CSV table of C-alpha atoms (C1' of nucleotides) and ligand atoms in Angstrom, one decimal:
chain,number,residue,atom,x,y,z
U,20,MET,CA,179.2,20.3,31.9
U,21,GLY,CA,179.6,23.9,31.1
U,22,VAL,CA,181.9,26.0,33.2
U,23,ASP,CA,179.2,28.5,34.3
U,24,CYS,CA,176.1,26.4,34.2
U,25,HIS,CA,174.5,23.8,36.4
U,26,HIS,CA,171.7,22.4,34.4
U,27,THR,CA,171.1,18.8,34.9
U,28,GLU,CA,171.5,16.6,31.8
U,29,SER,CA,167.9,15.9,31.0
U,30,ALA,CA,167.0,17.5,27.7
U,31,GLN,CA,167.2,14.1,26.0
U,32,PRO,CA,165.5,11.6,28.3
U,33,GLY,CA,166.4,8.0,27.6
U,34,LEU,CA,163.8,5.4,26.6
U,35,GLU,CA,162.3,3.0,29.1
U,36,GLY,CA,159.8,0.2,29.2
U,37,ALA,CA,157.7,-0.3,26.1
U,38,ALA,CA,159.4,2.5,24.1
U,39,LEU,CA,162.7,0.9,24.7
U,40,ALA,CA,161.5,-2.5,23.8
U,41,SER,CA,159.9,-1.2,20.7
U,42,ALA,CA,163.1,0.6,19.6
U,43,VAL,CA,165.2,-2.5,20.1
U,44,ALA,CA,162.6,-4.6,18.2
U,45,ALA,CA,162.8,-2.2,15.3
U,46,ALA,CA,166.5,-2.6,15.2
U,47,GLU,CA,166.1,-6.4,15.3
U,48,THR,CA,163.7,-6.2,12.4
U,49,LYS,CA,166.0,-4.1,10.4
U,50,CYS,CA,168.8,-6.6,11.0
U,51,GLU,CA,166.8,-9.5,9.9
U,52,ARG,CA,166.0,-7.8,6.7
U,53,THR,CA,169.7,-7.4,5.9
U,54,ARG,CA,170.8,-10.8,7.4
U,55,GLU,CA,172.8,-9.0,10.1
U,56,ARG,CA,172.8,-10.4,13.6
U,57,LEU,CA,171.8,-8.4,16.6
U,58,THR,CA,173.7,-10.6,19.0
U,59,PRO,CA,173.5,-10.3,22.8
U,60,PRO,CA,176.4,-7.9,23.3
U,61,ARG,CA,175.2,-5.7,20.4
U,62,ARG,CA,171.7,-5.6,21.7
U,63,ARG,CA,172.9,-4.8,25.2
U,64,VAL,CA,175.0,-1.9,24.1
U,65,LEU,CA,172.2,-0.6,21.9
U,66,GLU,CA,169.9,-0.8,25.0
U,67,LEU,CA,172.3,1.1,27.1
U,68,LEU,CA,172.6,3.9,24.5
U,69,LEU,CA,168.8,4.1,24.1
U,70,GLU,CA,168.3,4.2,27.9
U,71,ALA,CA,170.9,7.0,28.4
U,72,ASP,CA,170.0,10.6,28.9
U,73,GLY,CA,172.8,11.8,26.7
U,74,PRO,CA,176.0,10.8,24.9
U,75,MET,CA,177.7,7.8,26.6
U,76,LYS,CA,181.4,7.3,26.8
U,77,ALA,CA,182.8,3.9,25.9
U,78,TYR,CA,183.9,3.2,29.4
U,79,ASP,CA,180.5,4.3,30.8
U,80,LEU,CA,179.0,1.5,28.6
U,81,ILE,CA,181.7,-0.9,29.8
U,82,ALA,CA,180.9,-0.1,33.4
U,83,ALA,CA,177.1,-0.4,32.9
U,84,TYR,CA,177.2,-3.4,30.7
U,85,GLY,CA,176.4,-6.2,33.2
U,86,GLN,CA,173.0,-6.3,34.8
U,87,ASP,CA,174.7,-7.6,37.8
U,88,GLY,CA,177.2,-4.8,38.0
U,89,GLU,CA,179.9,-6.7,36.3
U,90,PRO,CA,181.7,-4.5,33.7
U,91,ALA,CA,182.3,-5.7,30.2
U,92,LYS,CA,185.7,-6.1,28.7
U,93,PRO,CA,186.6,-3.2,26.5
U,94,PRO,CA,186.7,-5.1,23.2
U,95,THR,CA,183.2,-6.4,23.8
U,96,VAL,CA,181.8,-2.8,23.8
U,97,TYR,CA,184.0,-1.4,21.1
U,98,ARG,CA,183.1,-4.3,18.8
U,99,ALA,CA,179.4,-3.7,19.5
U,100,LEU,CA,179.8,0.0,18.8
U,101,GLU,CA,181.5,-0.7,15.6
U,102,PHE,CA,178.6,-2.9,14.5
U,103,LEU,CA,176.0,-0.3,15.6
U,104,GLU,CA,177.7,2.4,13.8
U,105,ARG,CA,178.0,0.4,10.6
U,106,LEU,CA,174.4,-0.4,10.6
U,107,GLY,CA,173.5,3.2,11.4
U,108,PHE,CA,172.0,2.4,14.9
U,109,ALA,CA,174.5,4.6,16.6
U,110,HIS,CA,176.9,7.4,16.0
U,111,ARG,CA,180.2,8.4,17.4
U,112,ILE,CA,180.6,12.1,18.3
U,113,GLU,CA,184.2,12.8,17.7
U,114,SER,CA,184.5,15.9,19.7
U,115,LEU,CA,183.2,14.2,22.8
U,116,ASN,CA,184.6,10.7,22.4
U,117,ALA,CA,181.1,9.6,23.0
U,118,TYR,CA,178.3,7.7,21.4
U,119,VAL,CA,174.6,8.2,20.9
U,120,PRO,CA,171.8,6.1,19.4
U,121,CYS,CA,170.5,7.2,16.1
U,122,ARG,CA,167.5,9.4,16.5
U,123,MET,CA,166.7,9.7,12.8
U,124,GLU,CA,164.2,7.6,10.9
U,125,GLY,CA,165.7,7.4,7.4
U,126,THR,CA,168.1,4.6,6.8
U,127,SER,CA,170.5,6.7,4.8
U,128,HIS,CA,171.3,9.9,6.4
U,129,ARG,CA,174.5,11.8,7.2
U,130,ALA,CA,174.7,12.4,10.9
U,131,ALA,CA,175.2,15.8,12.3
U,132,PHE,CA,174.9,17.1,15.8
U,133,LEU,CA,174.1,20.2,17.8
U,134,ILE,CA,176.0,19.8,21.1
U,135,CYS,CA,175.1,21.8,24.1
U,136,GLU,CA,178.3,22.8,26.0
U,137,CYS,CA,176.2,23.4,29.1
U,138,CYS,CA,173.9,20.4,29.6
U,139,GLY,CA,175.8,18.0,27.4
U,140,THR,CA,173.0,17.0,25.2
U,141,ALA,CA,173.6,16.2,21.6
U,142,GLU,CA,170.7,16.6,19.2
U,143,GLU,CA,171.0,14.9,15.9
U,144,PHE,CA,169.8,16.7,12.9
U,145,GLU,CA,169.7,16.2,9.1
U,146,PRO,CA,172.2,18.7,7.6
U,147,ASP,CA,172.2,20.1,4.1
U,148,PHE,CA,175.6,19.3,2.8
U,149,ALA,CA,174.9,20.2,-0.7
U,150,PRO,CA,177.0,23.4,-0.8
U,151,GLN,CA,180.1,21.8,0.8
U,152,PHE,CA,179.7,18.8,-1.2
U,153,ALA,CA,179.5,20.7,-4.4
U,154,ALA,CA,182.6,22.8,-3.5
U,155,ALA,CA,184.6,19.7,-2.6
U,156,GLU,CA,183.7,17.9,-5.8
U,157,ALA,CA,184.5,21.0,-7.8
U,158,ALA,CA,188.0,20.8,-6.2
U,159,GLY,CA,188.3,17.2,-7.4
U,160,TYR,CA,187.5,15.4,-4.2
U,161,ALA,CA,185.3,12.4,-3.9
U,162,VAL,CA,183.6,12.8,-0.6
U,163,ARG,CA,182.5,9.7,1.2
U,164,THR,CA,181.4,10.8,4.6
U,165,VAL,CA,181.0,14.1,6.5
U,166,THR,CA,181.3,14.8,10.2
U,167,LEU,CA,179.5,17.9,11.4
U,168,GLU,CA,179.4,18.8,15.0
U,169,ALA,CA,178.1,22.2,16.1
U,170,ARG,CA,178.8,23.3,19.6
U,171,GLY,CA,177.0,26.0,21.6
U,172,LEU,CA,174.0,26.3,23.8
U,173,CYS,CA,170.7,24.5,23.5
U,174,PRO,CA,167.4,26.5,23.9
U,175,ALA,CA,167.0,25.5,27.5
U,176,CYS,CA,170.5,26.5,28.5
U,177,LYS,CA,170.5,29.6,26.4
U,178,GLY,CA,167.5,31.1,28.2
U,179,GLY,CA,168.2,30.7,31.9
U,180,ALA,CA,171.6,31.0,33.4
Y,4,MET,CA,197.0,5.2,4.9
Y,5,GLY,CA,194.2,3.8,2.9
Y,6,VAL,CA,193.6,0.1,2.8
Y,7,ASP,CA,194.1,-0.3,-0.9
Y,8,CYS,CA,196.3,2.6,-1.8
Y,9,HIS,CA,200.0,3.1,-1.5
Y,10,HIS,CA,200.5,6.8,-2.3
Y,11,THR,CA,203.1,8.4,-0.3
Y,12,GLU,CA,202.0,11.3,1.9
Y,13,SER,CA,203.2,14.2,-0.1
Y,14,ALA,CA,200.3,16.2,-1.4
Y,15,GLN,CA,200.9,18.8,1.3
Y,16,PRO,CA,204.6,19.3,1.4
Y,17,GLY,CA,205.9,21.0,4.6
Y,18,LEU,CA,207.6,24.3,4.7
Y,19,GLU,CA,211.4,24.6,4.8
Y,20,GLY,CA,214.1,27.3,5.0
Y,21,ALA,CA,212.9,30.7,4.1
Y,22,ALA,CA,209.3,29.9,3.7
Y,23,LEU,CA,209.3,28.3,7.2
Y,24,ALA,CA,211.0,31.2,8.7
Y,25,SER,CA,208.7,33.6,7.1
Y,26,ALA,CA,205.6,31.8,8.3
Y,27,VAL,CA,206.9,31.7,11.8
Y,28,ALA,CA,207.8,35.4,11.6
Y,29,ALA,CA,204.3,36.1,10.5
Y,30,ALA,CA,202.9,34.3,13.5
Y,31,GLU,CA,205.3,36.3,15.7
Y,32,THR,CA,204.1,39.5,14.3
Y,33,LYS,CA,200.5,38.6,14.9
Y,34,CYS,CA,201.2,37.7,18.5
Y,35,GLU,CA,202.9,41.0,19.1
Y,36,ARG,CA,199.9,42.8,17.9
Y,37,THR,CA,197.7,41.1,20.4
Y,38,ARG,CA,200.2,41.0,23.2
Y,39,GLU,CA,200.4,37.3,23.1
Y,40,ARG,CA,203.7,35.5,23.5
Y,41,LEU,CA,205.1,33.0,21.0
Y,42,THR,CA,207.4,31.4,23.6
Y,43,PRO,CA,210.0,28.8,22.7
Y,44,PRO,CA,207.8,25.7,23.2
Y,45,ARG,CA,205.0,27.3,21.3
Y,46,ARG,CA,207.3,28.4,18.5
Y,47,ARG,CA,208.8,25.0,18.3
Y,48,VAL,CA,205.5,23.2,18.0
Y,49,LEU,CA,204.4,25.6,15.4
Y,50,GLU,CA,207.6,24.9,13.4
Y,51,LEU,CA,207.0,21.2,13.6
Y,52,LEU,CA,203.5,21.6,12.3
Y,53,LEU,CA,204.6,23.8,9.5
Y,54,GLU,CA,207.4,21.5,8.5
Y,55,ALA,CA,205.2,18.4,8.4
Y,56,ASP,CA,203.8,16.9,5.2
Y,57,GLY,CA,200.5,16.3,6.8
Y,58,PRO,CA,198.5,16.1,10.1
Y,59,MET,CA,200.7,15.5,13.1
Y,60,LYS,CA,199.7,13.4,16.1
Y,61,ALA,CA,200.5,14.9,19.5
Y,62,TYR,CA,202.9,12.1,20.2
Y,63,ASP,CA,204.7,12.6,16.9
Y,64,LEU,CA,205.2,16.2,18.0
Y,65,ILE,CA,206.4,15.0,21.4
Y,66,ALA,CA,208.9,12.7,19.8
Y,67,ALA,CA,210.1,15.3,17.3
Y,68,TYR,CA,210.3,18.1,19.8
Y,69,GLY,CA,214.0,18.1,20.8
Y,70,GLN,CA,216.5,19.1,18.1
Y,71,ASP,CA,218.8,16.6,19.8
Y,72,GLY,CA,216.3,13.8,19.7
Y,73,GLU,CA,215.1,14.3,23.2
Y,74,PRO,CA,211.3,14.1,23.3
Y,75,ALA,CA,209.2,16.7,25.1
Y,76,LYS,CA,207.0,15.9,28.0
Y,77,PRO,CA,203.3,15.6,27.0
Y,78,PRO,CA,202.1,18.7,28.8
Y,79,THR,CA,204.6,20.8,27.0
Y,80,VAL,CA,203.2,19.9,23.6
Y,81,TYR,CA,199.6,19.9,24.6
Y,82,ARG,CA,199.9,23.3,26.2
Y,83,ALA,CA,201.5,24.7,23.1
Y,84,LEU,CA,198.8,23.2,20.9
Y,85,GLU,CA,196.1,24.7,23.1
Y,86,PHE,CA,197.7,28.1,22.6
Y,87,LEU,CA,198.2,27.7,18.8
Y,88,GLU,CA,194.6,26.6,18.5
Y,89,ARG,CA,193.3,29.5,20.5
Y,90,LEU,CA,195.3,32.0,18.4
Y,91,GLY,CA,194.1,30.3,15.2
Y,92,PHE,CA,197.6,29.1,14.2
Y,93,ALA,CA,196.7,25.5,14.3
Y,94,HIS,CA,193.6,23.3,14.2
Y,95,ARG,CA,192.8,19.9,15.7
Y,96,ILE,CA,191.2,17.4,13.4
Y,97,GLU,CA,188.9,15.5,15.7
Y,98,SER,CA,188.5,12.4,13.5
Y,99,LEU,CA,192.2,11.9,13.3
Y,100,ASN,CA,193.4,13.0,16.7
Y,101,ALA,CA,195.8,15.1,14.8
Y,102,TYR,CA,196.9,18.7,14.3
Y,103,VAL,CA,197.6,20.9,11.3
Y,104,PRO,CA,198.9,24.4,11.0
Y,105,CYS,CA,196.3,26.9,9.7
Y,106,ARG,CA,196.6,27.3,6.0
Y,107,MET,CA,194.0,30.1,5.7
Y,108,GLU,CA,194.9,33.8,5.6
Y,109,GLY,CA,192.0,35.4,7.4
Y,110,THR,CA,192.1,35.8,11.1
Y,111,SER,CA,188.5,34.8,11.8
Y,112,HIS,CA,187.5,31.7,9.9
Y,113,ARG,CA,185.8,28.5,10.8
Y,114,ALA,CA,188.0,25.6,10.0
Y,115,ALA,CA,186.8,22.7,7.9
Y,116,PHE,CA,188.8,19.9,6.3
Y,117,LEU,CA,188.8,17.6,3.3
Y,118,ILE,CA,190.6,14.5,4.5
Y,119,CYS,CA,192.0,12.0,2.1
Y,120,GLU,CA,191.6,8.5,3.3
Y,121,CYS,CA,194.3,7.3,1.0
Y,122,CYS,CA,197.2,9.6,1.3
Y,123,GLY,CA,196.3,11.2,4.6
Y,124,THR,CA,196.4,14.8,3.6
Y,125,ALA,CA,194.0,17.2,5.1
Y,126,GLU,CA,193.2,20.3,3.1
Y,127,GLU,CA,191.6,23.2,4.9
Y,128,PHE,CA,188.9,25.1,3.2
Y,129,GLU,CA,186.5,27.9,4.0
Y,130,PRO,CA,183.1,26.3,4.5
Y,131,ASP,CA,179.7,28.0,4.1
Y,132,PHE,CA,177.9,27.3,7.3
Y,133,ALA,CA,175.0,29.7,6.7
Y,134,PRO,CA,172.4,27.0,6.1
Y,135,GLN,CA,173.3,24.9,9.1
Y,136,PHE,CA,173.7,28.0,11.2
Y,137,ALA,CA,170.3,29.2,10.2
Y,138,ALA,CA,168.6,25.9,10.9
Y,139,ALA,CA,170.3,25.6,14.3
Y,140,GLU,CA,169.3,29.1,15.3
Y,141,ALA,CA,165.8,28.5,14.1
Y,142,ALA,CA,165.7,25.6,16.5
Y,143,GLY,CA,166.7,27.9,19.3
Y,144,TYR,CA,170.4,27.0,19.5
Y,145,ALA,CA,173.2,29.5,20.0
Y,146,VAL,CA,176.0,28.0,17.9
Y,147,ARG,CA,179.5,28.9,19.0
Y,148,THR,CA,181.8,26.7,16.9
Y,149,VAL,CA,181.4,24.2,14.1
Y,150,THR,CA,183.5,21.2,13.3
Y,151,LEU,CA,183.3,20.0,9.7
Y,152,GLU,CA,185.4,17.1,8.5
Y,153,ALA,CA,184.8,15.5,5.1
Y,154,ARG,CA,186.5,12.3,4.3
Y,155,GLY,CA,187.0,10.8,0.9
Y,156,LEU,CA,189.6,10.8,-1.8
Y,157,CYS,CA,191.7,13.7,-2.9
Y,158,PRO,CA,192.1,14.4,-6.6
Y,159,ALA,CA,195.5,12.7,-6.8
Y,160,CYS,CA,194.3,9.5,-5.1
Y,161,LYS,CA,191.0,9.5,-6.9
Y,162,GLY,CA,192.6,9.4,-10.3
Y,163,GLY,CA,195.3,6.7,-10.2
Y,164,ALA,CA,195.1,3.6,-8.1
C,15,DA,C1',175.5,-36.3,9.9
C,16,DA,C1',180.3,-34.6,9.0
C,17,DC,C1',182.7,-31.0,7.3
C,18,DC,C1',184.3,-26.3,6.5
C,19,DA,C1',184.7,-21.4,6.0
C,20,DA,C1',183.2,-17.2,8.0
C,21,DT,C1',181.8,-14.5,11.7
C,22,DG,C1',181.5,-13.3,16.4
C,23,DC,C1',183.0,-13.7,21.2
C,24,DG,C1',186.0,-14.1,25.6
C,25,DT,C1',190.3,-12.9,27.4
C,26,DT,C1',194.8,-11.0,28.3
C,27,DA,C1',197.7,-7.6,27.5
C,28,DT,C1',199.3,-3.4,25.5
C,29,DG,C1',199.3,0.8,23.1
C,30,DA,C1',197.9,5.7,22.3
C,31,DA,C1',196.0,10.1,23.7
C,32,DA,C1',195.2,13.5,27.2
C,33,DT,C1',195.2,15.6,31.7
C,34,DA,C1',195.8,16.4,37.0
C,35,DA,C1',198.6,18.4,40.3
C,36,DC,C1',202.1,21.0,42.1
C,37,DA,C1',206.5,23.3,42.2
C,38,DT,C1',209.4,26.7,39.8
C,39,DA,C1',210.5,30.4,36.7
C,40,DA,C1',209.7,34.4,33.8
C,41,DC,C1',207.1,38.4,32.7
C,42,DC,C1',204.7,42.7,33.3
C,43,DC,C1',203.4,46.7,35.5
C,44,DG,C1',203.5,50.1,38.9
I,28,DC,C1',212.2,46.1,43.6
I,29,DG,C1',207.4,43.9,45.0
I,30,DG,C1',203.5,41.2,43.8
I,31,DG,C1',200.1,39.4,40.6
I,32,DT,C1',199.8,36.9,36.5
I,33,DT,C1',201.2,33.9,33.0
I,34,DA,C1',204.1,30.1,31.4
I,35,DT,C1',207.0,26.1,32.2
I,36,DG,C1',209.1,21.7,34.2
I,37,DT,C1',208.1,17.4,36.1
I,38,DT,C1',205.9,13.3,37.9
I,39,DA,C1',202.2,10.5,37.8
I,40,DT,C1',197.7,9.1,36.4
I,41,DT,C1',193.6,8.8,33.8
I,42,DT,C1',191.1,8.0,29.7
I,43,DC,C1',190.4,6.0,25.3
I,44,DA,C1',191.2,2.2,22.0
I,45,DT,C1',193.2,-1.9,19.8
I,46,DA,C1',196.3,-6.2,19.0
I,47,DA,C1',196.5,-10.9,19.3
I,48,DC,C1',194.9,-15.5,19.9
I,49,DG,C1',192.0,-19.4,20.8
I,50,DC,C1',187.2,-21.0,21.2
I,51,DA,C1',182.2,-21.0,20.0
I,52,DT,C1',178.5,-20.4,16.9
I,53,DT,C1',176.5,-20.1,12.4
I,54,DG,C1',175.2,-21.4,8.0
I,55,DG,C1',176.1,-23.6,3.9
I,56,DT,C1',178.1,-28.1,1.4
I,57,DT,C1',179.1,-32.6,0.6
B,221,ZN,ZN1,171.5,9.0,13.0
B,222,ZN,ZN1,171.8,22.6,27.2
B,223,ZN,ZN1,192.7,27.6,9.6
B,224,ZN,ZN1,195.0,11.5,-1.4
DNA sequence: AACCAATGCGTTATGAAATAACATAACCCG
DNA sequence: CGGGTTATGTTATTTCATAACGCATTGGTT
């Protein structure tokens, strides 16, 4: 990923087996409570995101969609991503044109990311937007959503070369 | 721009005449001081950004490039934008795939934007990243750049319908 | 059960955004 | 001038995302 670094992308191992099933089941439960439907394509895309070791591009998801190797059609994946973002199960990282599953517990959080320019991992964290928010409202703005993406080096890549 | 709003995009009127020339001249001066070259395509793209009433898409710039109506070739504009960003004369707004001229005085600032979802304006402001920065470094990250884009309604659009 | 509106899906096609690759030209410095 | 470096012109391609339309499923209503 980085120009002068050859770490493999592994800082955020994807889920497998029971952990994966459990995460999907949790999403299912959450959907039932709000009368939303975790349909097969939505579930499949969520699985792919959860299994991945890092941010996934839309066309990576499209290529990986079919268990038999058959790709999905783009709208299938983009629609699923739209749903997953709306429900808070996934986030789009604007500066990467890529998507990650939500790693935070709380239902209502504002997503923010620490993106490693070396290994490509994107760690979600809970930011404190209070200062920005206050400044914006003082200027007369009504803020609805905030995108925060910090880029740099993760601990692993910072240490070694 | 917004789904239920019909304000015209005018909150950030572009520069014209003397003001435009002055802004371009200031950029030129800054370049000379650092031995960078504000070549014709770079100057032209900067002009277009400064003249615009709001964020410009790359292909808007491409279409508007030639004074005679002739569009530019994409690499011409993308290279110019890369230069302008590097020098701090312009910023890319990730969540819009669009570009704005820098509206801040200081040479070294971290750009952040308040984006109106109604009229489309993007106001640059000087954010206070200290808390996020501290949190990230505490987690072992070496942060290099931060992208912050807040979306909501500007004062004008918030007030009226 | 028959109906209907709302939502989601499959499919085809197209549009929008960005870059690769390579040849040519201008610049800078000694 | 010569030679390295930086910038540009040009063609083509890749990557990312959505429009449009008809069909299927769902869930409630008569
Ligand atoms: Zn999240
Ligand atoms: Zn890393
Ligand atoms: Zn700026
Ligand atoms: Zn507005």
